[in-house]
PDB file of C-alpha atoms in Angstrom:
ATOM      1  CA  UNK A 370       9.219-124.196 -40.784  1.00 44.00           C
ATOM      2  CA  UNK A 371       9.372-122.558 -37.271  1.00 39.00           C
ATOM      3  CA  UNK A 372       6.598-120.038 -36.175  1.00 45.00           C
ATOM      4  CA  UNK A 373       7.560-116.278 -36.189  1.00 42.00           C
ATOM      5  CA  UNK A 374       7.341-114.680 -32.886  1.00 47.00           C
ATOM      6  CA  UNK A 375       7.614-111.104 -34.148  1.00 49.00           C
ATOM      7  CA  UNK A 376       4.803-109.870 -32.248  1.00 48.00           C
ATOM      8  CA  UNK A 377       6.073-111.159 -28.869  1.00 48.00           C
ATOM      9  CA  UNK A 378       9.545-109.634 -29.466  1.00 41.00           C
ATOM     10  CA  UNK A 379       8.034-106.355 -30.578  1.00 45.00           C
ATOM     11  CA  UNK A 380       5.905-106.117 -27.376  1.00 50.00           C
ATOM     12  CA  UNK A 381       8.992-107.040 -25.206  1.00 44.00           C
ATOM     13  CA  UNK A 382      11.039-104.346 -26.806  1.00 50.00           C
ATOM     14  CA  UNK A 383       8.174-101.832 -26.148  1.00 50.00           C
ATOM     15  CA  UNK A 384       8.025-102.782 -22.552  1.00 52.00           C
ATOM     16  CA  UNK A 385      11.853-102.319 -22.082  1.00 50.00           C
ATOM     17  CA  UNK A 386      11.855 -98.864 -23.826  1.00 50.00           C
ATOM     18  CA  UNK A 387       8.819 -98.004 -21.249  1.00 52.00           C
ATOM     19  CA  UNK A 388      10.797 -99.098 -18.280  1.00 45.00           C
ATOM     20  CA  UNK A 389      13.839 -97.148 -19.482  1.00 49.00           C
ATOM     21  CA  UNK A 390      11.847 -93.891 -19.993  1.00 53.00           C
ATOM     22  CA  UNK A 391      10.186 -94.472 -16.617  1.00 53.00           C
ATOM     23  CA  UNK A 392      13.382 -94.929 -14.840  1.00 52.00           C
ATOM     24  CA  UNK A 393      15.024 -92.030 -16.333  1.00 52.00           C
ATOM     25  CA  UNK A 394      12.075 -89.888 -15.362  1.00 54.00           C
ATOM     26  CA  UNK A 395      12.282 -91.056 -11.707  1.00 46.00           C
ATOM     27  CA  UNK A 396      15.898 -90.309 -11.594  1.00 46.00           C
ATOM     28  CA  UNK A 397      15.520 -86.806 -13.161  1.00 51.00           C
ATOM     29  CA  UNK A 398      12.798 -86.115 -10.589  1.00 50.00           C
ATOM     30  CA  UNK A 399      14.887 -87.379  -7.759  1.00 51.00           C
ATOM     31  CA  UNK A 400      17.800 -85.131  -8.741  1.00 50.00           C
ATOM     32  CA  UNK A 401      15.633 -82.134  -9.045  1.00 48.00           C
ATOM     33  CA  UNK A 402      14.013 -82.725  -5.659  1.00 50.00           C
ATOM     34  CA  UNK A 403      17.375 -83.221  -4.037  1.00 47.00           C
ATOM     35  CA  UNK A 404      18.727 -80.124  -5.399  1.00 50.00           C
ATOM     36  CA  UNK A 405      15.855 -78.146  -4.291  1.00 53.00           C
ATOM     37  CA  UNK A 406      15.980 -79.604  -0.653  1.00 52.00           C
ATOM     38  CA  UNK A 407      19.638 -79.465  -0.300  1.00 49.00           C
ATOM     39  CA  UNK A 408      21.216 -76.351   1.462  1.00 50.00           C
ATOM     40  CA  UNK A 409      22.919 -74.240  -1.050  1.00 49.00           C
ATOM     41  CA  UNK A 410      26.628 -73.563  -0.686  1.00 45.00           C
ATOM     42  CA  UNK A 411      27.056 -69.991  -0.335  1.00 49.00           C
ATOM     43  CA  UNK A 412      29.268 -68.244  -2.916  1.00 49.00           C
ATOM     44  CA  UNK A 413      32.265 -66.684  -0.897  1.00 47.00           C
ATOM     45  CA  UNK A 414      32.180 -62.945  -0.793  1.00 48.00           C
ATOM     46  CA  UNK A 415      34.732 -61.231  -2.744  1.00 45.00           C
ATOM     47  CA  UNK A 416      36.122 -58.285  -0.646  1.00 47.00           C
ATOM     48  CA  UNK A 417      38.052 -55.591  -1.910  1.00 48.00           C
ATOM     49  CA  UNK A 418      41.600 -55.219  -0.430  1.00 43.00           C
ATOM     50  CA  UNK A 419      41.522 -52.680   2.383  1.00 44.00           C
ATOM     51  CA  UNK A 420      42.518 -49.339   1.383  1.00 42.00           C
ATOM     52  CA  UNK A 421      45.587 -47.846   3.021  1.00 39.00           C
ATOM     53  CA  UNK A 422      44.578 -44.994   5.483  1.00 38.00           C
ATOM     54  CA  UNK A 423      45.876 -41.667   4.574  1.00 37.00           C
ATOM     55  CA  UNK A 424      47.520 -40.087   7.467  1.00 36.00           C
ATOM     56  CA  UNK A 425      48.027 -36.537   8.109  1.00 35.00           C
ATOM     57  CA  UNK A 426      50.219 -34.499   5.723  1.00 36.00           C
ATOM     58  CA  UNK A 427      53.914 -34.296   6.776  1.00 38.00           C
ATOM     59  CA  UNK A 428      54.458 -31.344   9.140  1.00 38.00           C
ATOM     60  CA  UNK A 429      55.630 -28.155   7.255  1.00 38.00           C
ATOM     61  CA  UNK A 430      57.171 -26.662  10.254  1.00 46.00           C
ATOM     62  CA  UNK A 431      60.565 -28.506  10.095  1.00 70.00           C
ATOM     63  CA  UNK A 432      63.463 -26.325   9.072  1.00 80.00           C
ATOM     64  CA  UNK A 433      66.000 -27.103   6.475  1.00 79.00           C
ATOM     65  CA  UNK A 434      69.418 -27.887   7.741  1.00 76.00           C
ATOM     66  CA  UNK A 435      71.572 -24.855   8.021  1.00 80.00           C
ATOM     67  CA  UNK A 436      75.248 -24.996   6.868  1.00 78.00           C
ATOM     68  CA  UNK A 437      76.593 -21.630   7.775  1.00 85.00           C
ATOM     69  CA  UNK A 438      76.310 -21.763  11.402  1.00 96.00           C
ATOM     70  CA  UNK A 439      78.544 -19.850  14.080  1.00 97.00           C
ATOM     71  CA  UNK A 440      80.196 -21.918  16.729  1.00 98.00           C
ATOM     72  CA  UNK A 441      79.900 -24.212  18.470  1.00 98.00           C
ATOM     73  CA  UNK A 442      79.849 -22.169  21.702  1.00 99.00           C
ATOM     74  CA  UNK A 443      79.590 -23.413  25.190  1.00 99.00           C
ATOM     75  CA  UNK A 444      76.357 -22.345  26.961  1.00 99.00           C
ATOM     76  CA  UNK A 445      77.619 -20.309  29.932  1.00 98.00           C
ATOM     77  CA  UNK A 446      74.073 -19.592  31.602  1.00 98.00           C
ATOM     78  CA  UNK A 447      70.432 -19.765  30.791  1.00 98.00           C
ATOM     79  CA  UNK A 448      68.720 -16.435  31.822  1.00 98.00           C
ATOM     80  CA  UNK A 449      65.130 -17.457  31.064  1.00 97.00           C
ATOM     81  CA  UNK A 450      63.204 -19.341  28.281  1.00 98.00           C
ATOM     82  CA  UNK A 451      64.323 -16.884  25.481  1.00 98.00           C
ATOM     83  CA  UNK A 452      67.686 -15.485  26.599  1.00 99.00           C
ATOM     84  CA  UNK A 453      70.923 -17.342  27.172  1.00 99.00           C
ATOM     85  CA  UNK A 454      74.720 -16.385  27.513  1.00 99.00           C
ATOM     86  CA  UNK A 455      77.264 -18.296  25.475  1.00 99.00           C
ATOM     87  CA  UNK A 456      81.044 -18.092  25.621  1.00 99.00           C
ATOM     88  CA  UNK A 457      82.758 -17.304  22.357  1.00 98.00           C
ATOM     89  CA  UNK A 458      86.390 -16.536  21.619  1.00 97.00           C
ATOM     90  CA  UNK A 459      85.724 -12.770  22.082  1.00 95.00           C
ATOM     91  CA  UNK A 460      83.908 -13.286  25.525  1.00 98.00           C
ATOM     92  CA  UNK A 461      80.636 -13.774  26.977  1.00 98.00           C
ATOM     93  CA  UNK A 462      77.592 -13.038  24.751  1.00 99.00           C
ATOM     94  CA  UNK A 463      74.076 -12.664  25.661  1.00 99.00           C
ATOM     95  CA  UNK A 464      71.822 -14.212  23.036  1.00 99.00           C
ATOM     96  CA  UNK A 465      68.098 -13.298  22.529  1.00 99.00           C
ATOM     97  CA  UNK A 466      66.411 -16.277  20.580  1.00 99.00           C
ATOM     98  CA  UNK A 467      64.832 -14.931  17.433  1.00 99.00           C
ATOM     99  CA  UNK A 468      61.164 -15.574  16.709  1.00 98.00           C
ATOM    100  CA  UNK A 469      59.899 -16.609  20.077  1.00 99.00           C
ATOM    101  CA  UNK A 470      58.813 -15.258  23.353  1.00 98.00           C
ATOM    102  CA  UNK A 471      58.298 -16.852  26.743  1.00 98.00           C
ATOM    103  CA  UNK A 472      56.632 -15.677  29.876  1.00 96.00           C
ATOM    104  CA  UNK A 473      58.684 -13.462  32.143  1.00 93.00           C
ATOM    105  CA  UNK A 474      60.602 -14.863  35.074  1.00 95.00           C
ATOM    106  CA  UNK A 475      63.261 -12.512  35.904  1.00 89.00           C
ATOM    107  CA  UNK A 476      62.077  -9.016  34.836  1.00 85.00           C
ATOM    108  CA  UNK A 477      62.300  -6.616  37.695  1.00 88.00           C
ATOM    109  CA  UNK A 478      58.966  -5.190  38.980  1.00 88.00           C
ATOM    110  CA  UNK A 479      57.098  -7.756  36.637  1.00 90.00           C
ATOM    111  CA  UNK A 480      55.254 -10.765  37.851  1.00 94.00           C
ATOM    112  CA  UNK A 481      56.154 -14.171  36.880  1.00 94.00           C
ATOM    113  CA  UNK A 482      54.205 -15.220  33.947  1.00 96.00           C
ATOM    114  CA  UNK A 483      52.152 -18.252  33.440  1.00 97.00           C
ATOM    115  CA  UNK A 484      54.262 -21.138  32.380  1.00 98.00           C
ATOM    116  CA  UNK A 485      57.382 -18.940  32.666  1.00 97.00           C
ATOM    117  CA  UNK A 486      59.270 -21.281  35.174  1.00 98.00           C
ATOM    118  CA  UNK A 487      58.404 -24.328  33.035  1.00 98.00           C
ATOM    119  CA  UNK A 488      59.857 -22.614  29.900  1.00 98.00           C
ATOM    120  CA  UNK A 489      62.968 -21.636  31.726  1.00 98.00           C
ATOM    121  CA  UNK A 490      63.332 -25.257  33.043  1.00 98.00           C
ATOM    122  CA  UNK A 491      62.988 -26.627  29.582  1.00 98.00           C
ATOM    123  CA  UNK A 492      65.677 -24.478  28.170  1.00 99.00           C
ATOM    124  CA  UNK A 493      68.093 -25.458  31.117  1.00 98.00           C
ATOM    125  CA  UNK A 494      67.250 -29.035  30.493  1.00 98.00           C
ATOM    126  CA  UNK A 495      68.083 -28.628  26.690  1.00 98.00           C
ATOM    127  CA  UNK A 496      71.230 -26.426  27.075  1.00 98.00           C
ATOM    128  CA  UNK A 497      72.832 -26.687  30.505  1.00 98.00           C
ATOM    129  CA  UNK A 498      76.289 -28.292  29.988  1.00 97.00           C
ATOM    130  CA  UNK A 499      75.836 -28.123  26.036  1.00 98.00           C
ATOM    131  CA  UNK A 500      77.436 -26.306  23.172  1.00 99.00           C
ATOM    132  CA  UNK A 501      75.337 -24.578  20.588  1.00 99.00           C
ATOM    133  CA  UNK A 502      75.590 -23.053  17.185  1.00 98.00           C
ATOM    134  CA  UNK A 503      74.236 -19.489  16.409  1.00 98.00           C
ATOM    135  CA  UNK A 504      72.522 -18.483  13.176  1.00 98.00           C
ATOM    136  CA  UNK A 505      71.985 -14.731  12.552  1.00 97.00           C
ATOM    137  CA  UNK A 506      69.129 -13.448  10.490  1.00 97.00           C
ATOM    138  CA  UNK A 507      69.915 -10.711   7.916  1.00 96.00           C
ATOM    139  CA  UNK A 508      66.264  -9.664   7.844  1.00 97.00           C
ATOM    140  CA  UNK A 509      66.654  -8.676  11.594  1.00 98.00           C
ATOM    141  CA  UNK A 510      69.001  -6.370  13.558  1.00 97.00           C
ATOM    142  CA  UNK A 511      72.206  -8.013  14.860  1.00 98.00           C
ATOM    143  CA  UNK A 512      71.398  -6.797  18.282  1.00 98.00           C
ATOM    144  CA  UNK A 513      68.288  -5.607  20.175  1.00 97.00           C
ATOM    145  CA  UNK A 514      67.795  -2.342  22.143  1.00 96.00           C
ATOM    146  CA  UNK A 515      69.129  -4.079  25.183  1.00 96.00           C
ATOM    147  CA  UNK A 516      72.361  -5.072  23.364  1.00 98.00           C
ATOM    148  CA  UNK A 517      71.593  -8.787  23.132  1.00 98.00           C
ATOM    149  CA  UNK A 518      72.637 -10.640  20.110  1.00 99.00           C
ATOM    150  CA  UNK A 519      69.802 -11.866  18.005  1.00 99.00           C
ATOM    151  CA  UNK A 520      70.009 -15.317  16.617  1.00 98.00           C
ATOM    152  CA  UNK A 521      68.480 -18.900  16.264  1.00 98.00           C
ATOM    153  CA  UNK A 522      70.157 -21.369  18.569  1.00 98.00           C
ATOM    154  CA  UNK A 523      70.994 -24.776  17.220  1.00 98.00           C
ATOM    155  CA  UNK A 524      71.967 -27.801  18.997  1.00 97.00           C
ATOM    156  CA  UNK A 525      73.022 -29.454  15.677  1.00 95.00           C
ATOM    157  CA  UNK A 526      72.483 -28.238  12.034  1.00 93.00           C
ATOM    158  CA  UNK A 527      69.127 -29.972  12.012  1.00 94.00           C
ATOM    159  CA  UNK A 528      67.868 -29.279  15.610  1.00 96.00           C
ATOM    160  CA  UNK A 529      66.776 -25.691  16.224  1.00 97.00           C
ATOM    161  CA  UNK A 530      66.152 -24.926  19.913  1.00 98.00           C
ATOM    162  CA  UNK A 531      63.918 -21.932  18.929  1.00 98.00           C
ATOM    163  CA  UNK A 532      61.540 -24.124  16.880  1.00 98.00           C
ATOM    164  CA  UNK A 533      61.568 -26.985  19.502  1.00 98.00           C
ATOM    165  CA  UNK A 534      60.314 -24.546  22.055  1.00 99.00           C
ATOM    166  CA  UNK A 535      57.500 -23.266  19.989  1.00 99.00           C
ATOM    167  CA  UNK A 536      56.435 -26.763  18.690  1.00 98.00           C
ATOM    168  CA  UNK A 537      56.325 -28.165  22.446  1.00 98.00           C
ATOM    169  CA  UNK A 538      54.248 -25.322  23.602  1.00 98.00           C
ATOM    170  CA  UNK A 539      57.133 -23.762  25.771  1.00 99.00           C
ATOM    171  CA  UNK A 540      57.184 -20.466  23.786  1.00 99.00           C
ATOM    172  CA  UNK A 541      54.923 -18.545  21.563  1.00 98.00           C
ATOM    173  CA  UNK A 542      55.908 -17.311  18.017  1.00 99.00           C
ATOM    174  CA  UNK A 543      57.065 -13.782  18.253  1.00 98.00           C
ATOM    175  CA  UNK A 544      57.495 -11.283  15.238  1.00 98.00           C
ATOM    176  CA  UNK A 545      59.082  -7.908  15.949  1.00 94.00           C
ATOM    177  CA  UNK A 546      58.411  -5.518  13.099  1.00 93.00           C
ATOM    178  CA  UNK A 547      59.714  -7.414  10.101  1.00 95.00           C
ATOM    179  CA  UNK A 548      59.051 -11.093   9.335  1.00 97.00           C
ATOM    180  CA  UNK A 549      62.156 -13.080  10.219  1.00 98.00           C
ATOM    181  CA  UNK A 550      63.583 -15.844   7.879  1.00 96.00           C
ATOM    182  CA  UNK A 551      61.880 -18.876   9.499  1.00 97.00           C
ATOM    183  CA  UNK A 552      58.655 -17.138  10.234  1.00 98.00           C
ATOM    184  CA  UNK A 553      56.440 -19.432   8.375  1.00 97.00           C
ATOM    185  CA  UNK A 554      57.759 -22.515  10.150  1.00 98.00           C
ATOM    186  CA  UNK A 555      57.230 -20.945  13.445  1.00 98.00           C
ATOM    187  CA  UNK A 556      53.751 -19.954  12.891  1.00 98.00           C
ATOM    188  CA  UNK A 557      52.861 -23.454  11.694  1.00 98.00           C
ATOM    189  CA  UNK A 558      54.566 -24.927  14.874  1.00 98.00           C
ATOM    190  CA  UNK A 559      52.644 -22.724  17.079  1.00 98.00           C
ATOM    191  CA  UNK A 560      49.323 -23.683  15.244  1.00 98.00           C
ATOM    192  CA  UNK A 561      50.077 -27.395  15.812  1.00 98.00           C
ATOM    193  CA  UNK A 562      50.927 -26.907  19.503  1.00 98.00           C
ATOM    194  CA  UNK A 563      47.808 -24.813  20.137  1.00 98.00           C
ATOM    195  CA  UNK A 564      45.589 -27.411  18.424  1.00 98.00           C
ATOM    196  CA  UNK A 565      47.245 -30.156  20.644  1.00 98.00           C
ATOM    197  CA  UNK A 566      46.949 -28.048  23.733  1.00 98.00           C
ATOM    198  CA  UNK A 567      50.665 -28.530  24.528  1.00 98.00           C
ATOM    199  CA  UNK A 568      52.404 -26.659  27.332  1.00 98.00           C
ATOM    200  CA  UNK A 569      51.298 -23.145  27.831  1.00 98.00           C
ATOM    201  CA  UNK A 570      48.209 -23.568  25.574  1.00 98.00           C
ATOM    202  CA  UNK A 571      46.371 -25.774  28.095  1.00 98.00           C
ATOM    203  CA  UNK A 572      48.069 -24.581  31.302  1.00 97.00           C
ATOM    204  CA  UNK A 573      47.434 -20.911  30.739  1.00 95.00           C
ATOM    205  CA  UNK A 574      43.962 -21.008  29.073  1.00 76.00           C
TER     206      UNK A 574
END
């Protein structure tokens, strides 16, 4: 009968288990040390999408297109920044532009006003050789004390010469006694021109 080697086998198994535990411990310690010493990978920052900039509110000075206009009439002559002559079927008509005033340039016995020549030149640039439409205003007299027809002057049904002159600083808003139909738009246009220092608002102090 062969001798039983149970004691030797048990001891061998015990040594194997000890080595396995020791090896596992070494591996665990190595992994921990490596993770401590390794540079951490930064977590990418999550940025919020840029918020669209909110621009200035749309201008409220633009006029609604006008349908019932008189004309077109050929511009016969530009007197100054707020007075023109047009040729109608009934003859030559002097038109004083409603809602604006420009510095004097041709008034007898009165000096030329600051920015008057520039205003007159701008009206000539806009109107010389052109035809225009007229818009009367029921809130105003049809003619002034000098016999001039009072009207808004339009190059097209969407392009008001009166308003353009105010908006670009070539004329100031002008109210005579009773508010005219487009008064609010003209006041807003002048405020914008003044804030931007356009035309007469920077040249004339």
